[in-house]
XYZ file of C-alpha atoms in Angstrom:
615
model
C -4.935 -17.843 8.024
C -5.684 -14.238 7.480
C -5.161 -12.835 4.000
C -2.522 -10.605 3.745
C -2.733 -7.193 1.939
C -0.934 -6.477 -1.552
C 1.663 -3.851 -1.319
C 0.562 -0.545 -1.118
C 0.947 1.995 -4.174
C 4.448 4.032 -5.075
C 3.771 7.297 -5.073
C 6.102 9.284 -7.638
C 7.261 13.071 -6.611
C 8.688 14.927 -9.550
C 11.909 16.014 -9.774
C 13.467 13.426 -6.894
C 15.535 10.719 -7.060
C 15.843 9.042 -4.208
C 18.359 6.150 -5.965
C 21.065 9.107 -5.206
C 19.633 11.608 -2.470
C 17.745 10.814 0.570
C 14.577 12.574 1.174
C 12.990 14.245 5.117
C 9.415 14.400 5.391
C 7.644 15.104 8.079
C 3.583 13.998 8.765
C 0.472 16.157 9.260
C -3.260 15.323 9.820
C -3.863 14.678 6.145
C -1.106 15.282 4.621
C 2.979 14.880 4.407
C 5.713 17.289 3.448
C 8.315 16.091 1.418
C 11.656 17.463 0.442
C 15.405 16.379 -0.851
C 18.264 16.677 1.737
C 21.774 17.823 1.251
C 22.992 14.615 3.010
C 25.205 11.952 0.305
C 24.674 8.592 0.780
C 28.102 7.842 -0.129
C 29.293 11.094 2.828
C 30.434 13.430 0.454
C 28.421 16.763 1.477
C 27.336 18.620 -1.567
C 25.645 22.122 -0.247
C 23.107 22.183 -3.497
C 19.673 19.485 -3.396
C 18.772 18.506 -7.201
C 15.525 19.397 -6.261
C 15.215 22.827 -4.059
C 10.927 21.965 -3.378
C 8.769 21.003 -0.793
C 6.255 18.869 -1.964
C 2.660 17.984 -0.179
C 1.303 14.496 -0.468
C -2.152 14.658 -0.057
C -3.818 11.172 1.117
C -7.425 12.942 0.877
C -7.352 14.449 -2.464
C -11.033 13.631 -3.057
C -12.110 16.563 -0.734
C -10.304 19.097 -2.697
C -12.987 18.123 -5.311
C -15.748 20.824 -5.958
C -18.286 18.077 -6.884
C -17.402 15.277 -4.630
C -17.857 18.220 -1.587
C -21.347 17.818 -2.308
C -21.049 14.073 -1.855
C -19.828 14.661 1.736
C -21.909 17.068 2.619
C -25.129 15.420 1.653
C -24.498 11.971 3.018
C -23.346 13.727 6.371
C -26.772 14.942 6.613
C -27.911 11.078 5.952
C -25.251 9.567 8.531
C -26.287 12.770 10.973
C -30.366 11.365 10.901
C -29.513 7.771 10.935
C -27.710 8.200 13.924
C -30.726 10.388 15.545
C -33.330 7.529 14.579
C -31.193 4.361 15.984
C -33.696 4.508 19.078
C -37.104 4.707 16.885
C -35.842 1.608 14.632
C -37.863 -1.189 15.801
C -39.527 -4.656 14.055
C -40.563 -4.258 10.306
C -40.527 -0.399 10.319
C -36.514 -0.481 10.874
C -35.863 -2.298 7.937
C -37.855 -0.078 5.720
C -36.237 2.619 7.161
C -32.745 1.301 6.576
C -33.643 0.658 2.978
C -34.952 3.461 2.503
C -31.407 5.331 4.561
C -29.537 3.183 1.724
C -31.917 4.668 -1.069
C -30.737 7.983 0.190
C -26.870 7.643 0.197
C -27.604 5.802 -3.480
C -29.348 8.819 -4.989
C -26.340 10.854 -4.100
C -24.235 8.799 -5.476
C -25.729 9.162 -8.652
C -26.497 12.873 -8.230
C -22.880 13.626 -8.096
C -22.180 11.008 -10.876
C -24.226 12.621 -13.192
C -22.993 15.898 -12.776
C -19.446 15.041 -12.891
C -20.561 13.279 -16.311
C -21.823 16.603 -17.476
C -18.717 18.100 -16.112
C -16.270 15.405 -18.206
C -18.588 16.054 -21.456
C -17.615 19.978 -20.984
C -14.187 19.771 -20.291
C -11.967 22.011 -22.603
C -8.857 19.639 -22.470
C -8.309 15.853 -23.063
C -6.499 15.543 -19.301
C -9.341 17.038 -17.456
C -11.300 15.133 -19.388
C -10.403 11.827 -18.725
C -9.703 12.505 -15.183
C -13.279 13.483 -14.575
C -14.686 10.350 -16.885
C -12.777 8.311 -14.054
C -14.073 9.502 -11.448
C -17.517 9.217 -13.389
C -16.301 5.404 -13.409
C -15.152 5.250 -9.421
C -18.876 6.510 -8.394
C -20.207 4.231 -10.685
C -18.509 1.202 -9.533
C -19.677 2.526 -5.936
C -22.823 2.738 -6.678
C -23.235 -0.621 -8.449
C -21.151 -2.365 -4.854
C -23.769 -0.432 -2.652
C -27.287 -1.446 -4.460
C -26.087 -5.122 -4.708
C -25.221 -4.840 -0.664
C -28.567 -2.932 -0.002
C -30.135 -6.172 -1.883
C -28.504 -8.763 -0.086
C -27.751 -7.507 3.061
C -30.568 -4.562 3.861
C -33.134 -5.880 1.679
C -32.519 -9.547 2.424
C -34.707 -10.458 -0.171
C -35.676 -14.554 -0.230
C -36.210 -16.611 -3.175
C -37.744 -15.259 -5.723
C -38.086 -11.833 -5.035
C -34.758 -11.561 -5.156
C -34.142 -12.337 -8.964
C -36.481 -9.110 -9.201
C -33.944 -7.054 -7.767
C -31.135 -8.740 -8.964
C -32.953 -7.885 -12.695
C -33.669 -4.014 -11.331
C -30.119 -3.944 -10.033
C -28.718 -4.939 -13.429
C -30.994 -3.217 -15.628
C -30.008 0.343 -13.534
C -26.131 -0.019 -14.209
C -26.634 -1.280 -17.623
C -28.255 1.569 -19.180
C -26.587 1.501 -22.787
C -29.926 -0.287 -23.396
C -32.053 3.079 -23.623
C -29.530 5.842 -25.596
C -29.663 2.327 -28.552
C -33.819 2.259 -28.230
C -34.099 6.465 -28.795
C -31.582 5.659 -31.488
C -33.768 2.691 -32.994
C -37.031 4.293 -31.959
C -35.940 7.133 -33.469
C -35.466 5.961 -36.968
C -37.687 5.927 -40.115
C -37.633 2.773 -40.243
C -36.649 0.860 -37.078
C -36.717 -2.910 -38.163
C -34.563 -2.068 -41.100
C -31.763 -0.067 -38.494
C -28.541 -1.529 -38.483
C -28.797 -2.555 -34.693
C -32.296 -3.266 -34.668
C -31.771 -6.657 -33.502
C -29.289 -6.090 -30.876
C -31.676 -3.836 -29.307
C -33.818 -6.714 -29.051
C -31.416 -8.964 -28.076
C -30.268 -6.867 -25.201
C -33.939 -6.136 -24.296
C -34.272 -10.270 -24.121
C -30.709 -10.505 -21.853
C -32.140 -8.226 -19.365
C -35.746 -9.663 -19.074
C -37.307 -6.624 -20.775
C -39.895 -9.065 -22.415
C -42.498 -6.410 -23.000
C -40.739 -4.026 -24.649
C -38.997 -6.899 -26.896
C -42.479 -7.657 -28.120
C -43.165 -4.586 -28.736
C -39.985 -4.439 -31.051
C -41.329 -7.701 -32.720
C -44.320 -6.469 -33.614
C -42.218 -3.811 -35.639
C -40.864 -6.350 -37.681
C -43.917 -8.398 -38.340
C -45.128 -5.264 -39.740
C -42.338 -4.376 -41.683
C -41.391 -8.051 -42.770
C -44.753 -10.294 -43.451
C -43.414 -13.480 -44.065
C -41.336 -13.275 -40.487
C -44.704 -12.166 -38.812
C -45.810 -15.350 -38.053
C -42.414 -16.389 -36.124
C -42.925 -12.883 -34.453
C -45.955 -13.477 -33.212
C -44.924 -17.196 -31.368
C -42.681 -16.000 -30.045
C -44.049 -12.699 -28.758
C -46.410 -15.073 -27.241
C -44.199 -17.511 -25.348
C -42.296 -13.680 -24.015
C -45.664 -13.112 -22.461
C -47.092 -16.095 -20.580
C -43.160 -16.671 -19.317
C -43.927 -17.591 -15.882
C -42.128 -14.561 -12.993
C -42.901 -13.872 -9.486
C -44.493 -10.530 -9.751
C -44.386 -8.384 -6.172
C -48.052 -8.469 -5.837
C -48.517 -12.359 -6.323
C -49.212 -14.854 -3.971
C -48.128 -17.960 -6.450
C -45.960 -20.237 -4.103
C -42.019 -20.534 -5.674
C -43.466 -24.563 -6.076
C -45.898 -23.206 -7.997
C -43.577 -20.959 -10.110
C -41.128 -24.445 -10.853
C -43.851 -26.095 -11.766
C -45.500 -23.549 -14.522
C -41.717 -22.681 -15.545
C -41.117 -26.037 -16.286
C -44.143 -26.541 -18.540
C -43.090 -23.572 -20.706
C -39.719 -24.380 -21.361
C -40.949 -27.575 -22.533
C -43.085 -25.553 -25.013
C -40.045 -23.355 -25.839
C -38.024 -26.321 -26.281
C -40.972 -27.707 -28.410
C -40.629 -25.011 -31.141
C -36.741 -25.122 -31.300
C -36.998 -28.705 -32.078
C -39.660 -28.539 -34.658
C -37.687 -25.730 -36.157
C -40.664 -22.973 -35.562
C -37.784 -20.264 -35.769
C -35.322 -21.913 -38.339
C -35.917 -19.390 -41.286
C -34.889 -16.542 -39.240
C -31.374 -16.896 -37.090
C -32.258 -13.885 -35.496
C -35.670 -15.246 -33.929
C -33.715 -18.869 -33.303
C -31.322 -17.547 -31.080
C -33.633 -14.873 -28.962
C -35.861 -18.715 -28.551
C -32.195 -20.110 -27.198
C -31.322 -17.189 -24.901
C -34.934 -17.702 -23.297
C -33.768 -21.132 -22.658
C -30.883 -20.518 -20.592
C -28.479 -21.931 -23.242
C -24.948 -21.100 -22.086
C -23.201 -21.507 -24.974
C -25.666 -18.801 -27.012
C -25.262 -16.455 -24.216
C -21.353 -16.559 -23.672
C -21.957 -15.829 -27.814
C -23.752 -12.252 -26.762
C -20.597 -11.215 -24.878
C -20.251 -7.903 -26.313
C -23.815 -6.966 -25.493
C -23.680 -8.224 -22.046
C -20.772 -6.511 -21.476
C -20.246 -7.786 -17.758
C -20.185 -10.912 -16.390
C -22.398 -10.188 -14.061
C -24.999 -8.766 -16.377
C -24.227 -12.627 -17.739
C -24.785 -14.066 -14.164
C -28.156 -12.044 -13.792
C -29.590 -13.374 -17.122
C -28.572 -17.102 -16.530
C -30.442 -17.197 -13.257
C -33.610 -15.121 -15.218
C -33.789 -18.022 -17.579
C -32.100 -21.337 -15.981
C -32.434 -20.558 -12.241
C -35.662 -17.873 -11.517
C -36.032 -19.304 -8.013
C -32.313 -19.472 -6.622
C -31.865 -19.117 -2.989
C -29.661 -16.682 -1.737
C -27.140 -19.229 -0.158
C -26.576 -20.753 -3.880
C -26.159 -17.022 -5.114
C -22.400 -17.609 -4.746
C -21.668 -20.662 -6.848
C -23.785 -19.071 -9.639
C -21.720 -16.159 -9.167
C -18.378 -17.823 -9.418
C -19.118 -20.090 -12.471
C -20.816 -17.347 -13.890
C -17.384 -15.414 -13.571
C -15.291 -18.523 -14.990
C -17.144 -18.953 -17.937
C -17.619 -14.971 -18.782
C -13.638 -14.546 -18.795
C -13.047 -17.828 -19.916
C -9.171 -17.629 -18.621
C -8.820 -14.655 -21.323
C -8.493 -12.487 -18.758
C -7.661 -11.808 -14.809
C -10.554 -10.678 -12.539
C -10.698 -6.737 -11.724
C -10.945 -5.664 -8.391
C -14.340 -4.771 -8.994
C -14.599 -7.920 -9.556
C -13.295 -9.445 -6.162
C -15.694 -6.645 -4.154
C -18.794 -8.149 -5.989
C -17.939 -11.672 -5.275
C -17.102 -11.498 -1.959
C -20.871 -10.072 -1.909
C -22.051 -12.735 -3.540
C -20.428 -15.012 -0.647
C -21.763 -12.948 1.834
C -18.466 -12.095 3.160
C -19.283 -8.481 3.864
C -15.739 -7.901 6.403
C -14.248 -8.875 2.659
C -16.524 -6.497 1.033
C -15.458 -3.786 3.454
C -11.385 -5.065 2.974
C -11.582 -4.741 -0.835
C -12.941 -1.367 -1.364
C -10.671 -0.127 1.636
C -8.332 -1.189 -0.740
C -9.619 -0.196 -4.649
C -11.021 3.026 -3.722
C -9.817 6.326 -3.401
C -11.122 7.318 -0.121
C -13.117 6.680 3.189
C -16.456 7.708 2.117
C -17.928 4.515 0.678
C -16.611 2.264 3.369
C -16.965 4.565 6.147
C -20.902 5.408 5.780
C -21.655 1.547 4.519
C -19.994 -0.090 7.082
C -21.937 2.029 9.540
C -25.063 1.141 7.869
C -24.590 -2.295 7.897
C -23.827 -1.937 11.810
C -27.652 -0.637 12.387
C -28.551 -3.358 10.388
C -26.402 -5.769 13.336
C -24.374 -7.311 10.734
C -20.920 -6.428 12.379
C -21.456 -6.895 16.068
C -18.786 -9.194 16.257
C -16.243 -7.730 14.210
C -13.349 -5.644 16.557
C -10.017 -4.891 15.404
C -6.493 -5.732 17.835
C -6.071 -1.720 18.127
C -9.240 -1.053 20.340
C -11.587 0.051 18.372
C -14.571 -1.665 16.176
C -14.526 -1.379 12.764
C -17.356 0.674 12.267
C -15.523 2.954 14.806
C -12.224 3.007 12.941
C -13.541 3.492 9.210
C -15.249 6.537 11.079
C -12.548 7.798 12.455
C -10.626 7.656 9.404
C -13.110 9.410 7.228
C -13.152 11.969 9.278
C -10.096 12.628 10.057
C -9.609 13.076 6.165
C -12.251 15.746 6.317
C -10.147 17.954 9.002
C -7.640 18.548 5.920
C -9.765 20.866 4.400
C -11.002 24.418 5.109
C -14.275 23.749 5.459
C -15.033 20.417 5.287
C -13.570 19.886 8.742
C -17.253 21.396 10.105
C -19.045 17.957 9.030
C -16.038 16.103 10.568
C -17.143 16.977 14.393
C -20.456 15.051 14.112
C -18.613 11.840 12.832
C -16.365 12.152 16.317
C -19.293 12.587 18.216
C -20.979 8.971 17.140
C -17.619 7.345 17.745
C -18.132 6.374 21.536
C -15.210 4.785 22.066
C -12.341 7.312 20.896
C -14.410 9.677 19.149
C -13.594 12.568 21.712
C -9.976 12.411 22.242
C -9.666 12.048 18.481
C -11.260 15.453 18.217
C -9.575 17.159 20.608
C -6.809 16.447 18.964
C -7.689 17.402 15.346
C -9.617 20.795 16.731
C -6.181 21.868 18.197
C -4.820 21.719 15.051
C -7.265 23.557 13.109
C -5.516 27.458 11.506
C -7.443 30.171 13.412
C -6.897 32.116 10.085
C -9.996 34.456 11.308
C -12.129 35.051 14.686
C -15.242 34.217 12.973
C -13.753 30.572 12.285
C -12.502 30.803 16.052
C -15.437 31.861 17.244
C -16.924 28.254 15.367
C -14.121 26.149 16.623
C -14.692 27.430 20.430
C -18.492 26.787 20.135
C -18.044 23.753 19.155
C -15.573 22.706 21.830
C -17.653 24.571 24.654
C -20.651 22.536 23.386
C -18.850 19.712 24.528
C -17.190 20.733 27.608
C -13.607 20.534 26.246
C -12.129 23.073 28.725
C -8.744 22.568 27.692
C -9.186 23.370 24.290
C -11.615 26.347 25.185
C -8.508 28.162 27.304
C -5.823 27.106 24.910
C -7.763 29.025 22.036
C -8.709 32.066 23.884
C -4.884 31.970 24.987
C -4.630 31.864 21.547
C -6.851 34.698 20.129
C -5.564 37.121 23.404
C -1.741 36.858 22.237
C -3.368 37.454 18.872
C -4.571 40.359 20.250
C -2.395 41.991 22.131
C 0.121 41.342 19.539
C -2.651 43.752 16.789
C -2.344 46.440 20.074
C -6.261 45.447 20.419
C -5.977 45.398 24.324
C -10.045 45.230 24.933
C -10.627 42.012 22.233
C -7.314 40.676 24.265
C -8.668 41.309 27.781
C -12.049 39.762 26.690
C -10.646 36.475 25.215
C -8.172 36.014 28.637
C -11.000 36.224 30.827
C -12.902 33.776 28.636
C -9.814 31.900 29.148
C -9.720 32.199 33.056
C -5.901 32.761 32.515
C -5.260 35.144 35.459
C -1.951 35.645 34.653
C -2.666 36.545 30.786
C -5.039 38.972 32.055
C -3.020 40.836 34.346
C -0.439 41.087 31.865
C -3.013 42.374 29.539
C -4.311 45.227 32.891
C -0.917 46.001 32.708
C -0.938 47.255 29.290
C -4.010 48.943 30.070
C -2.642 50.727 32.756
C 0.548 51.565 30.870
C -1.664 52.904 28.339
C -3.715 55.218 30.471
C -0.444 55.979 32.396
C 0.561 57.891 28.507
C -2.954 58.914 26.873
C -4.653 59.670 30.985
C -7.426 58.079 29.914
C -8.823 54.541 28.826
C -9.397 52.308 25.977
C -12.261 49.892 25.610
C -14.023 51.903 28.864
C -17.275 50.401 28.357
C -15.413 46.537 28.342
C -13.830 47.404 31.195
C -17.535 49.107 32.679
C -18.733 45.438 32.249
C -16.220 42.807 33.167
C -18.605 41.727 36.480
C -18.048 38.839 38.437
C -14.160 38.917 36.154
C -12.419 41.714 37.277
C -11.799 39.233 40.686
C -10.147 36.903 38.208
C -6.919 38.745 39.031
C -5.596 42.063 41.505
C -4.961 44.094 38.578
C -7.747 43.623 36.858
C -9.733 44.458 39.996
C -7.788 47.363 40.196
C -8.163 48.373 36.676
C -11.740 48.270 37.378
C -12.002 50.491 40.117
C -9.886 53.499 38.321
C -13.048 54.583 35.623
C -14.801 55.796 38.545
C -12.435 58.423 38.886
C -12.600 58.979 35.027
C -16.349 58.591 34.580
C -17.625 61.880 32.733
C -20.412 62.760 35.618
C -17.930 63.607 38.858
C -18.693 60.787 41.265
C -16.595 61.757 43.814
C -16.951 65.690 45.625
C -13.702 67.851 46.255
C -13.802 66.469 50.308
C -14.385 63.282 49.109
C -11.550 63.608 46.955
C -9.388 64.977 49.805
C -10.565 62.084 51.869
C -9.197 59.560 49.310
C -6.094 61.193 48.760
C -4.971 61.309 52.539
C -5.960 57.954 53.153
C -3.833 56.778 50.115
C -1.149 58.764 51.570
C -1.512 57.356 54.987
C -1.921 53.865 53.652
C 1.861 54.591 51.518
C 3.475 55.985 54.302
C 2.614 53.118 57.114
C 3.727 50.578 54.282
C 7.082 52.049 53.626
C 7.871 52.330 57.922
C 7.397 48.577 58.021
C 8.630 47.530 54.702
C 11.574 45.012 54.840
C 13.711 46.075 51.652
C 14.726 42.650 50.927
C 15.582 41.534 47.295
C 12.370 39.230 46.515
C 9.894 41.971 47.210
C 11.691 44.521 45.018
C 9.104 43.608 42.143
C 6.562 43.900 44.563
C 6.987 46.872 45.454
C 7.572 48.232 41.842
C 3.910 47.018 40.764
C 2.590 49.040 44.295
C 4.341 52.303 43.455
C 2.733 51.885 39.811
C -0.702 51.492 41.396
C -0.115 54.386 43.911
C 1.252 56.555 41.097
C -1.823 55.844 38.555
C -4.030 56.359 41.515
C -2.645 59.590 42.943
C -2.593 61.026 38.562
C -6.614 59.590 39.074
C -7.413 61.556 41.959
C -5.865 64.267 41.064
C -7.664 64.893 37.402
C -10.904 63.407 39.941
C -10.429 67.005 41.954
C -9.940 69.236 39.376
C -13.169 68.283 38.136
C -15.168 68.405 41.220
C -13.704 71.739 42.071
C -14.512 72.773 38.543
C -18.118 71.633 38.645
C -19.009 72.731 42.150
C -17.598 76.537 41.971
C -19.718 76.267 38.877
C -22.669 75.372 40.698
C -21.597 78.152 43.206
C -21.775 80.513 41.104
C -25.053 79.882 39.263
C-alpha cells in the first residue's frame, strides 16, 4: 500500500482569526489573495472586518531571492544543453557526460551557497541573519542529497571504487576538518594545541591517513618518548591496503592483503604497542573498525553518516552497492541510539541508500522549499533511463510534472518567467497548453516586454495568443490617442474589425486637423490595407494629400464628376429601409472626406500649374 503524505504545513496570516471570521481568497498562478469577510458565522452582520488587508501568499518565495535567481538562471542554462545533447549521448561517452551535467548543477549549488554564506556573515541584524544561515543549510543539505545520487545512480560506481567516493563525498560536506588544521597548523606549537589530537582523530575518521602521519610526526618530534608509538603506527597508516583509481589489484586481492594487516593491527593492540599513550590506543581501535570506539567519537563525526562512511573504510572497504542499505540503516540505529528521531534529511539519504530514487524524489518534494532540486534531478535521472516506468494517474510522467511545476513557479516573477518558456518547451506532453496559458497571463506593463512575450509566442505558432496581445497593445493604444502604434498592432492582429474602428479614428481625425497622422505608416501598410474597406480607403486618400500634386486640375475635375455621378445614381436606387441607415451614414462620411480631398487636391494643382504658366 502506497504511503500516504503527512499533512501539509499551516500557514499563519497576521492579524486573522479565522476561529471567529471567515476568510475569501481567491488563486493566481503563484500566488493567493487572502482577506477577512464581513460575513458572522453565528449571522449577525457586523459592517467592520478585524482585519481591513489583503494579504498575498506566495508558494514560490525562493524566486524573490536575489541570490537564489542566480541558481535558476544558471542551471536553466545546464537543463537548456542537456536537453540539446539527448541525441549525441551514446555508450560510455553519455555517462561521462551525465556526470559531468551533474558536476555542473553541483558547482552551482555551492556557488550560490557560498555566497549566501558571505551574505549571512554580513548581515547587519540577527533576523536576516539567521534566515540567510538557513538557507546556507537548505543548499547544503541539497547539495549533500545530489552528490550521493550522482554516486549511486549517475556514477554507478561497483565495489570498491565506490568507498572512494563515498570517502570524497563525505570528506566534501564535512569540511570543519580544514578551518581546525589552519588553526592547529597555525600554532607555535601544534602538538601541544588544545585540539591537537582531535584534529588527528578526525583526519583518521575520514581516511585522511597521510596527513594524520604527517601530524604524528609532529608529536614524535615534540614528545620523544611517544616517538616510537608514532612511528608504528604511522607505518601501519601507510601500507593500509585501498583500491586506488589507477590499480588493477582484484577486490580478492584487496580482502586478502586487508585481512593480513588487521591481523598486524590487532597484533599491536594486544601486545599493548600503544598502551602508554590513550591517544595512540584508540586512533589503533578506530583503524580497526571497533564500533564501540567510534560511536565514542560522536561529537567529531558529527553525522551518522560521516559514521556510516568510516565503518565501511575500516570494517567493510569492499561493500557492494546492494548491501549499501543495511550498512546504512544500522549505521543510523546505532548513531542515534533511540536518543533521538530521524530528520528528514535523514529519510531522503536512506531512501538513497535503498535505491528507492521515486522515494528520494517524494521526500525532498516534501522537505524542501521549492521545485528546483527535484525538478532538474528528476530530469537528470530520466536521461540516465532510471524513471521510464514511473507515470502518475493525472497524465503526465513525473519528470513531466516536476517540470511543469517548476516552471510554473518561475511565471510569478518579473523576470524569471523568460527561463520558464524553455522548461514548457521540453515538456512534450502538456508543455504547450501549459504555456499558453501562463503567457496569457503575463502584465504587459511595457511594449518592450510585449514585444518579448509576442516573439516568443510567434516562435511557436501560437496564433491565438499572437492576436489576443496585439488586441491587447491596439486598445492600449488607441486608448494613449496613439492611432498609428494602434493601427500597426491591429493589423498584426488581423482583427479587421479593430482596424476599421481604428481607420475610423483616422478619418475622424483628418476630417478636424485636414490632414493625417502617422502618413508614412499609412504610406506602407501593403498587402494590409485589404485587411478591411476602410482601411483600403484610408489608404487611397494620401494621394490626394501627398506634397508633390499627383493629380492635374482636369484630372481633378474628372474625379470629382465621377464621384458625383457615382452619389447621385446610388441615391435614385437606394431603398431607404431601416438596416441600411448605418450604411449609408459610413458612405456619406467617405463621400464627404473625399469631396474635402479633392477639393484641397485642386487648389493645389491650379496653384502649381498657373505657376508654371507664368514662369
Amino acid at each position: 500500500m502506497e504511503e500516504l503524505d503527512g499533512e501539509p504545513t499551516i500557514t499563519l496570516i497576521p492579524g486573522m482569526n479565522s476561529k471567529k471570521k471567515q476568510m475569501c481568497f481567491d488563486w493566481g498562478p503563484g500566488e493567493m489573495l487572502v482577506c477577512e469577510t464581513t460575513f458572522d458565522k453565528k449571522e449577525k452582520s457586523e459592517t467592520v472586518p478585524n482585519c481591513p488587508y489583503i494579504h498575498i501568499v506566495r508558494k514560490d518565495v525562493d524566486v524573490y531571492s536575489q541570490i537564489l535567481r542566480k541558481l535558476f538562471n544558471e542551471s536553466h542554462g545546464i537543463f537548456v544543453g542537456l536537453q540539446r545533447i539527448e541525441e549525441e549521448l551514446t555508450g560510455k561517452s553519455r555517462k561521462a557526460q551525465l556526470v559531468r551535467v551533474s558536476k555542473n548543477y553541483r558547482s552551482v549549488i555551492r556557488a550560490c551557497m557560498e555566497e549566501m554564506h558571505q551574505v549571512a556573515i554580513a548581515a547587519k541584524d540577527p533576523a536576516s541573519g539567521h534566515r540567510y544561515s538557513s538557507q546556507v543549510s537548505i543548499l547544503s543539505a541539497m547539495e549533500l542529497i545530489w552528490n550521493l545520487c550522482e554516486i549511486l545512480f549517475i556514477e554507478v560506481a561497483p565495489a570498491g571504487p565506490l568507498l572512494l567516493h563515498l570517502l570524497d563525498w563525505v570528506r566534501l560536506h564535512v569540511c570543519e576538518v580544514d578551518t581546525l588544521s589552519a588553526d592547529v597548523l597555525g600554532s607555535e606549537n601544534p602538538s601541544k594545541h588544545e585540539s591537537f589530537w582531535n584534529l588527528v582523530t578526525i583526519l583518521v575518521l575520514q581516511g585522511r591517513l597521510d596527513e594524520a602521519r604527517q601530524m604524528l610526526s609532529k608529536e614524535a618530534d615534540a614528545n620523544p618518548p611517544s616517538a616510537g608509538m608514532c612511528r608504528i603506527l604511522g607505518e601501519l597508516m601507510r601500507t593500509m591496503p585501498v583500491l586506488s583509481p589507477g590499480n588493477t589489484q582484484t577486490l580478492t586481492e584487496l580482502e586478502l592483503k586487508w585481512q593480513h594487516w588487521c591481523e598486524e593491527c590487532e597484533r599491536h593492540l594486544q601486545d599493548g604497542t600503544f598502551a602508554a599513550n590513550p591517544h595512540l590506543e584508540c586512533l589503533c581501535k578506530i583503524m580497526l573498525g571497533d564500533e564501540a570506539t567510534l560511536l565514542e567519537q560522536k561529537e567529531l563525526l558529527s553525522n551518522w553518516y560521516h559514521f556510516l562512511v568510516t565503518r565501511l573504510l575500516y570494517s567493510h572497504p569492499t561493500v557492494k552497492p546492494i548491501d549499501l542499505h543495511f550498512y546504512a540503516q544500522s549505521s543510523l540505529d546505532m548513531f542515534l541510539g533511540g536518543e533521538s528521531s530521524s530528520e528528514p534529511l535523514d529519510n531522503i539519504l536512506m531512501a538513497a541508500f535503498e535505491f528507492d530514487i521515486h522515494q528520494v524524489i517524494k521526500e525532498c518534494s516534501i522537505a524542501l522549499s521549492n521545485w528546483w532540486f527535484v525538478a532538474h534531478l528528476t530530469d537528470l535521472l530520466d536521461h540516465c533511463k532510471l524513471l521510464q516506468s514511473h507515470n502518475l494517474y493525472f497524465g503526465s510522467n513525473m519528470r513531466e510534472f516536476l517540470l511543469l511545476e517548476y516552471a510554473s513557479g518561475l511565471f510569478a516573477h518579473h523576470s524569471l518567467w523568460q527561463l520558464a518558456v524553455d522548461y514548457f518547451d521540453y515538456c512534450p506532453e502538456l508543455g504547450r497548453v501549459s504555456l499558453e496559458l501562463h503567457i496569457e497571463r503575463i502584465p504587459l506593463n511595457t511594449e518592450q516586454k510585449a514585444l518579448k512575450v509576442l516573439r516568443i509566442c510567434e516562435q511557436r505558432q501560437m496564433t491565438e495568443q499572437v492576436r489576443s496581445i496585439c488586441k491587447i497593445l491596439a486598445m492600449k493604444a488607441v486608448r494613449n490617442n496613439r492611432l498609428g502604434s494602434a493601427l500597426s498592432w491591429s493589423v498584426r492582429a488581423k482583427d479587421a474589425a479593430f482596424a476599421t474602428l481604428v481607420s475610423d479614428r483616422f478619418l475622424k481625425d483628418y476630417c478636424e486637423r485636414g490632414c493625417f497622422s502617422d502618413l508614412d505608416l499609412i504610406d506602407n501598410l501593403g498587402p494590409a490595407m485589404m485587411l478591411s474597406d476602410r482601411l483600403t480607403f484610408l489608404d487611397a486618400l494620401p494621394l490626394l494629400e501627398q506634397k508633390q500634386v499627383i493629380f492635374s486640375a482636369e484630372q481633378t475635375y474628372e474625379l470629382m464628376r465621377c464621384l458625383e455621378d457615382l452619389t447621385s445614381g446610388k441615391l435614385e436606387c437606394a431603398e431607404f429601409d431601416a438596416h441600411r441607415l448605418q450604411d449609408d451614414d459610413i458612405e456619406t462620411t467617405k463621400v464627404e472626406m473625399l469631396r474635402l480631398a479633392l477639393a484641397r487636391n485642386l487648389a493645389r494643382a491650379i496653384v502649381r500649374e498657373g505657376s508654371l504658366e507664368g514662369s
